[in-house]
């Protein structure tokens, strides 16, 4: 038996005064953090899910996870790692461990690979099924961000892994840790590969998180003189609890008391659609899927947040993530979710993290980076949660609002994908504007839905418009029962699946309103003439009235903006260009100005001017324009754009714009075969042509009653029957679309 305390795990301090932290100590540090996360952060719902997967009770599951977490750095008990600290070599050789120096050195032999190589046999020897042991070894070995690829073990040499004495040392470490934690025997458990993969992915994310926390020297200082495992384990347990407190992991627990809709949204009384969701909530007694399809501005977001709060309480969840299609929509939703959380938990109790690549340009994260946790005024909220700021960690925060790509990264082979998935596990995840996903994103999203169900997540999807085929695909991806008759859904509707129960139910529709359609001839001169007519009083520029001009490409938006600027229809200060290619600092400033001037809280005297924009104002932004001009786009996106037109009913509007009117720019060469130009690089030509054919001859739309009819006319199986060039083009473009 060797003295395991001579194996080092970390070095701390400057080179002249370096001290070592024993390997056993670091392994126990990470195990202790895992136990603390189990107790204070995972939530009862996710703990039950893990217990069910392992087939054991809470205490056995906790001890087993701690044992596995401790083993993550077993590969550091190898010559490839131990010879990195020269003073340790002589001590280890005195213990009988052999260092050889073969050609090739230690390149590629990082300790995670050696952990993954050594653990399958060692775990299998302790009544872990061989299949689980192999997958678990890769999950633990990949704790620095990447799982070892297949065949990795063929490139490791005995010089790197060590021969018999090193094997004996690793066996001794495993025996010591097993005696300390007493892991459960799992022989015969998890025979289904999908179940093993789901559990291993979850554990891999948990262990990586625990390793980050357990490696913080301010919480786990070096213990060079430690020599008793139970004594140090007790010390590590106390340090782990304090580390979670210091890094704000214990700031929120699932609520025990219910909250009314009026409590969450002060001063709001739920309308009929929201009452339907409130009545549905008690039926949803397990993590499930809810898809709400209703017009823009109908209160879907509030209904979803109410349902998420219900699930947080009844399922003892870990929190909430709201995924939006763009950074602009994320920024606005961040404020709305923050207001709801303040109403629920108190102004300083908990705040959502803003999660996207440009979040540093928004005010709360910028404030965070300039302050030290616990030292600044207001450090009791998000300002203190600096540990969660790196994007690879942000989904670990209890509440987050961000872009959908941050969630999609959890099912792509990116570094720390399993940490992101662990960050979502056991939460409610709300996806807004799901109709905006293109084919590529929809494919990834379907994969994500399956993983979210496997990770005990509840999912809410919100959409203003959704084709029946897309709805069916999303339900199947989540694993909803085949009994859901979603194809027959009316509009608006809520479709839900919870356990073995599922249903598609109509929602109370809002009153219909007429949307007038008008086709503008192709050419900027026609656009300028139309706007001049509607924004002028007796030949003079009007003092009020606001217009949105939506373009499909940035280049087109820039050209239209310049044409309108030259025409001087409105003063330069009342003409705004808004697109996604602006530097983020500028873009955030423009976004704030547009929301302030044309949003829900805007003043009548401020509501004048023209905004030339791309799709950045198409989704979720609560904007209200008197008149809208749009390039032709797929029908669902046109309806979405029209949702920013006369959005707030009580506003007083001038006679020329008193009726909701959407002016559509006629495509070039429309008389024979529309030429989409650069729009075909943004949208499928097949869908554009079907939209064009569907809208021909229409001078008005009745919404929302015609919404489903219009969507199915473009996306459904029954195609239009055009003539001449359009017929052959439809067949050609359909074939190209099908390839995608």
CSV table of N, CA and C in Angstrom, one decimal, residues 243-313:
chain,number,residue,atom,x,y,z
A,243,UNK,N,-18.9,27.8,-0.3
A,243,UNK,CA,-18.6,28.1,-1.7
A,243,UNK,C,-19.9,28.4,-2.5
A,244,UNK,N,-20.9,27.5,-2.3
A,244,UNK,CA,-22.2,27.8,-3.0
A,244,UNK,C,-22.8,29.0,-2.5
A,245,UNK,N,-22.7,29.3,-1.2
A,245,UNK,CA,-23.2,30.6,-0.7
A,245,UNK,C,-22.5,31.8,-1.3
A,246,UNK,N,-21.2,31.7,-1.3
A,246,UNK,CA,-20.3,32.8,-1.8
A,246,UNK,C,-20.5,33.1,-3.3
A,247,UNK,N,-20.9,32.1,-4.1
A,247,UNK,CA,-21.1,32.2,-5.5
A,247,UNK,C,-22.5,32.3,-5.9
A,248,UNK,N,-23.4,32.5,-4.9
A,248,UNK,CA,-24.8,32.8,-5.2
A,248,UNK,C,-25.6,31.6,-5.7
A,249,UNK,N,-25.2,30.4,-5.4
A,249,UNK,CA,-25.9,29.2,-5.9
A,249,UNK,C,-27.1,29.0,-5.0
A,250,UNK,N,-27.2,29.5,-3.9
A,250,UNK,CA,-28.3,29.2,-2.9
A,250,UNK,C,-29.3,30.4,-2.8
A,251,UNK,N,-29.3,31.3,-3.8
A,251,UNK,CA,-30.1,32.4,-3.7
A,251,UNK,C,-31.6,32.1,-3.9
A,252,UNK,N,-31.9,31.0,-4.5
A,252,UNK,CA,-33.3,30.8,-4.9
A,252,UNK,C,-33.7,29.3,-4.7
A,253,UNK,N,-34.8,29.1,-4.1
A,253,UNK,CA,-35.4,27.7,-4.0
A,253,UNK,C,-36.8,27.8,-4.6
A,254,UNK,N,-37.3,26.7,-5.1
A,254,UNK,CA,-38.7,26.7,-5.6
A,254,UNK,C,-39.7,27.1,-4.6
A,255,UNK,N,-40.6,28.0,-5.0
A,255,UNK,CA,-41.6,28.5,-4.1
A,255,UNK,C,-42.5,27.4,-3.5
A,256,UNK,N,-43.0,27.6,-2.3
A,256,UNK,CA,-43.9,26.6,-1.7
A,256,UNK,C,-45.4,27.1,-1.8
A,257,UNK,N,-45.6,28.4,-2.0
A,257,UNK,CA,-46.9,29.0,-2.0
A,257,UNK,C,-47.3,29.3,-3.5
A,258,UNK,N,-48.5,29.1,-3.8
A,258,UNK,CA,-49.0,29.5,-5.2
A,258,UNK,C,-49.1,31.0,-5.3
A,259,UNK,N,-49.1,31.5,-6.5
A,259,UNK,CA,-49.3,32.9,-6.8
A,259,UNK,C,-50.4,33.1,-7.9
A,260,UNK,N,-51.2,34.1,-7.7
A,260,UNK,CA,-52.2,34.3,-8.7
A,260,UNK,C,-51.6,35.1,-9.9
A,261,UNK,N,-52.4,35.1,-10.9
A,261,UNK,CA,-52.0,35.9,-12.1
A,261,UNK,C,-51.8,37.3,-11.8
A,262,UNK,N,-52.7,37.9,-11.0
A,262,UNK,CA,-52.6,39.3,-10.6
A,262,UNK,C,-51.4,39.6,-9.7
A,263,UNK,N,-50.9,38.6,-9.0
A,263,UNK,CA,-49.7,38.7,-8.2
A,263,UNK,C,-48.5,38.8,-9.1
A,264,UNK,N,-48.4,38.0,-10.1
A,264,UNK,CA,-47.2,38.0,-11.0
A,264,UNK,C,-47.2,39.2,-11.9
A,265,UNK,N,-48.4,39.6,-12.3
A,265,UNK,CA,-48.5,40.8,-13.2
A,265,UNK,C,-49.4,41.8,-12.6
A,266,UNK,N,-48.8,42.6,-11.8
A,266,UNK,CA,-49.5,43.6,-11.0
A,266,UNK,C,-50.4,44.5,-11.8
A,267,UNK,N,-51.7,44.5,-11.3
A,267,UNK,CA,-52.7,45.3,-12.0
A,267,UNK,C,-53.3,44.7,-13.2
A,268,UNK,N,-52.9,43.5,-13.6
A,268,UNK,CA,-53.5,42.9,-14.8
A,268,UNK,C,-54.5,41.8,-14.4
A,269,UNK,N,-55.6,41.8,-15.0
A,269,UNK,CA,-56.6,40.8,-14.9
A,269,UNK,C,-56.5,39.9,-16.1
A,270,UNK,N,-56.5,38.6,-15.9
A,270,UNK,CA,-56.3,37.7,-17.1
A,270,UNK,C,-57.5,37.8,-18.0
A,271,UNK,N,-57.3,37.8,-19.3
A,271,UNK,CA,-58.4,37.7,-20.2
A,271,UNK,C,-58.7,36.3,-20.5
A,272,UNK,N,-59.6,36.1,-21.5
A,272,UNK,CA,-60.2,34.7,-21.7
A,272,UNK,C,-59.2,33.7,-22.1
A,273,UNK,N,-58.2,34.0,-23.0
A,273,UNK,CA,-57.2,33.1,-23.4
A,273,UNK,C,-56.3,32.7,-22.2
A,274,UNK,N,-55.9,33.7,-21.4
A,274,UNK,CA,-55.1,33.4,-20.3
A,274,UNK,C,-55.8,32.6,-19.2
A,275,UNK,N,-57.1,32.9,-19.0
A,275,UNK,CA,-57.9,32.1,-18.1
A,275,UNK,C,-57.9,30.6,-18.5
A,276,UNK,N,-57.9,30.3,-19.8
A,276,UNK,CA,-57.9,28.9,-20.2
A,276,UNK,C,-56.6,28.3,-19.8
A,277,UNK,N,-55.5,29.0,-19.9
A,277,UNK,CA,-54.2,28.4,-19.5
A,277,UNK,C,-54.1,28.2,-18.0
A,278,UNK,N,-54.7,29.2,-17.2
A,278,UNK,CA,-54.8,29.1,-15.8
A,278,UNK,C,-55.6,27.8,-15.4
A,279,UNK,N,-56.7,27.6,-16.0
A,279,UNK,CA,-57.5,26.4,-15.7
A,279,UNK,C,-56.8,25.1,-16.1
A,280,UNK,N,-55.9,25.2,-17.1
A,280,UNK,CA,-55.2,24.0,-17.6
A,280,UNK,C,-54.1,23.6,-16.6
A,281,UNK,N,-53.5,24.6,-15.9
A,281,UNK,CA,-52.3,24.3,-15.1
A,281,UNK,C,-52.5,23.2,-14.1
A,282,UNK,N,-53.6,23.0,-13.3
A,282,UNK,CA,-53.6,21.9,-12.4
A,282,UNK,C,-53.6,20.6,-13.0
A,283,UNK,N,-53.9,20.4,-14.3
A,283,UNK,CA,-53.9,19.1,-14.9
A,283,UNK,C,-52.5,18.7,-15.2
A,284,UNK,N,-51.6,19.7,-15.4
A,284,UNK,CA,-50.2,19.4,-15.8
A,284,UNK,C,-49.4,19.1,-14.5
A,285,UNK,N,-49.4,17.9,-14.1
A,285,UNK,CA,-48.8,17.5,-12.8
A,285,UNK,C,-47.4,16.8,-13.0
A,286,UNK,N,-46.9,16.9,-14.2
A,286,UNK,CA,-45.5,16.4,-14.4
A,286,UNK,C,-44.9,17.2,-15.5
A,287,UNK,N,-43.6,17.1,-15.7
A,287,UNK,CA,-43.0,17.9,-16.8
A,287,UNK,C,-43.6,17.5,-18.2
A,288,UNK,N,-44.0,18.5,-18.9
A,288,UNK,CA,-44.7,18.2,-20.2
A,288,UNK,C,-44.4,19.3,-21.2
A,289,UNK,N,-45.1,19.2,-22.3
A,289,UNK,CA,-45.0,20.2,-23.4
A,289,UNK,C,-46.3,20.9,-23.6
A,290,UNK,N,-46.2,22.2,-23.7
A,290,UNK,CA,-47.4,23.0,-24.0
A,290,UNK,C,-47.1,23.9,-25.1
A,291,UNK,N,-47.9,23.9,-26.1
A,291,UNK,CA,-47.7,24.8,-27.3
A,291,UNK,C,-48.9,25.7,-27.4
A,292,UNK,N,-48.7,27.0,-27.3
A,292,UNK,CA,-49.7,28.0,-27.4
A,292,UNK,C,-49.6,28.7,-28.7
A,293,UNK,N,-50.7,28.7,-29.5
A,293,UNK,CA,-50.7,29.4,-30.8
A,293,UNK,C,-51.8,30.4,-30.7
A,294,UNK,N,-51.4,31.7,-30.8
A,294,UNK,CA,-52.4,32.8,-30.7
A,294,UNK,C,-51.8,34.0,-31.3
A,295,UNK,N,-52.6,35.0,-31.7
A,295,UNK,CA,-52.1,36.2,-32.4
A,295,UNK,C,-51.1,36.9,-31.6
A,296,UNK,N,-50.3,37.7,-32.2
A,296,UNK,CA,-49.3,38.6,-31.6
A,296,UNK,C,-50.1,39.6,-30.7
A,297,UNK,N,-49.5,39.9,-29.5
A,297,UNK,CA,-50.2,40.8,-28.6
A,297,UNK,C,-51.3,40.3,-27.8
A,298,UNK,N,-51.5,38.9,-27.8
A,298,UNK,CA,-52.7,38.3,-27.2
A,298,UNK,C,-52.3,37.9,-25.7
A,299,UNK,N,-51.1,38.1,-25.3
A,299,UNK,CA,-50.8,37.8,-23.9
A,299,UNK,C,-50.2,36.4,-23.7
A,300,UNK,N,-49.6,35.8,-24.8
A,300,UNK,CA,-49.1,34.4,-24.7
A,300,UNK,C,-47.9,34.4,-23.6
A,301,UNK,N,-47.1,35.4,-23.6
A,301,UNK,CA,-45.9,35.5,-22.8
A,301,UNK,C,-46.4,35.4,-21.3
A,302,UNK,N,-47.3,36.2,-20.9
A,302,UNK,CA,-47.8,36.2,-19.5
A,302,UNK,C,-48.4,34.8,-19.2
A,303,UNK,N,-49.1,34.2,-20.1
A,303,UNK,CA,-49.7,32.9,-19.8
A,303,UNK,C,-48.6,31.9,-19.6
A,304,UNK,N,-47.5,32.0,-20.4
A,304,UNK,CA,-46.4,31.0,-20.3
A,304,UNK,C,-45.7,31.2,-19.0
A,305,UNK,N,-45.5,32.5,-18.6
A,305,UNK,CA,-44.7,32.7,-17.3
A,305,UNK,C,-45.6,32.3,-16.1
A,306,UNK,N,-46.9,32.4,-16.2
A,306,UNK,CA,-47.7,31.9,-15.1
A,306,UNK,C,-47.6,30.4,-15.0
A,307,UNK,N,-47.6,29.7,-16.2
A,307,UNK,CA,-47.5,28.3,-16.2
A,307,UNK,C,-46.2,27.8,-15.7
A,308,UNK,N,-45.1,28.6,-16.0
A,308,UNK,CA,-43.8,28.2,-15.5
A,308,UNK,C,-43.7,28.4,-14.0
A,309,UNK,N,-44.3,29.4,-13.5
A,309,UNK,CA,-44.3,29.6,-12.0
A,309,UNK,C,-45.1,28.4,-11.4
A,310,UNK,N,-46.2,28.0,-12.0
A,310,UNK,CA,-47.0,26.9,-11.5
A,310,UNK,C,-46.1,25.6,-11.4
A,311,UNK,N,-45.4,25.3,-12.5
A,311,UNK,CA,-44.5,24.2,-12.5
A,311,UNK,C,-43.4,24.3,-11.5
A,312,UNK,N,-42.8,25.5,-11.4
A,312,UNK,CA,-41.7,25.7,-10.4
A,312,UNK,C,-42.2,25.2,-9.0
A,313,UNK,N,-43.4,25.6,-8.7
A,313,UNK,CA,-43.9,25.2,-7.3
A,313,UNK,C,-44.3,23.8,-7.2
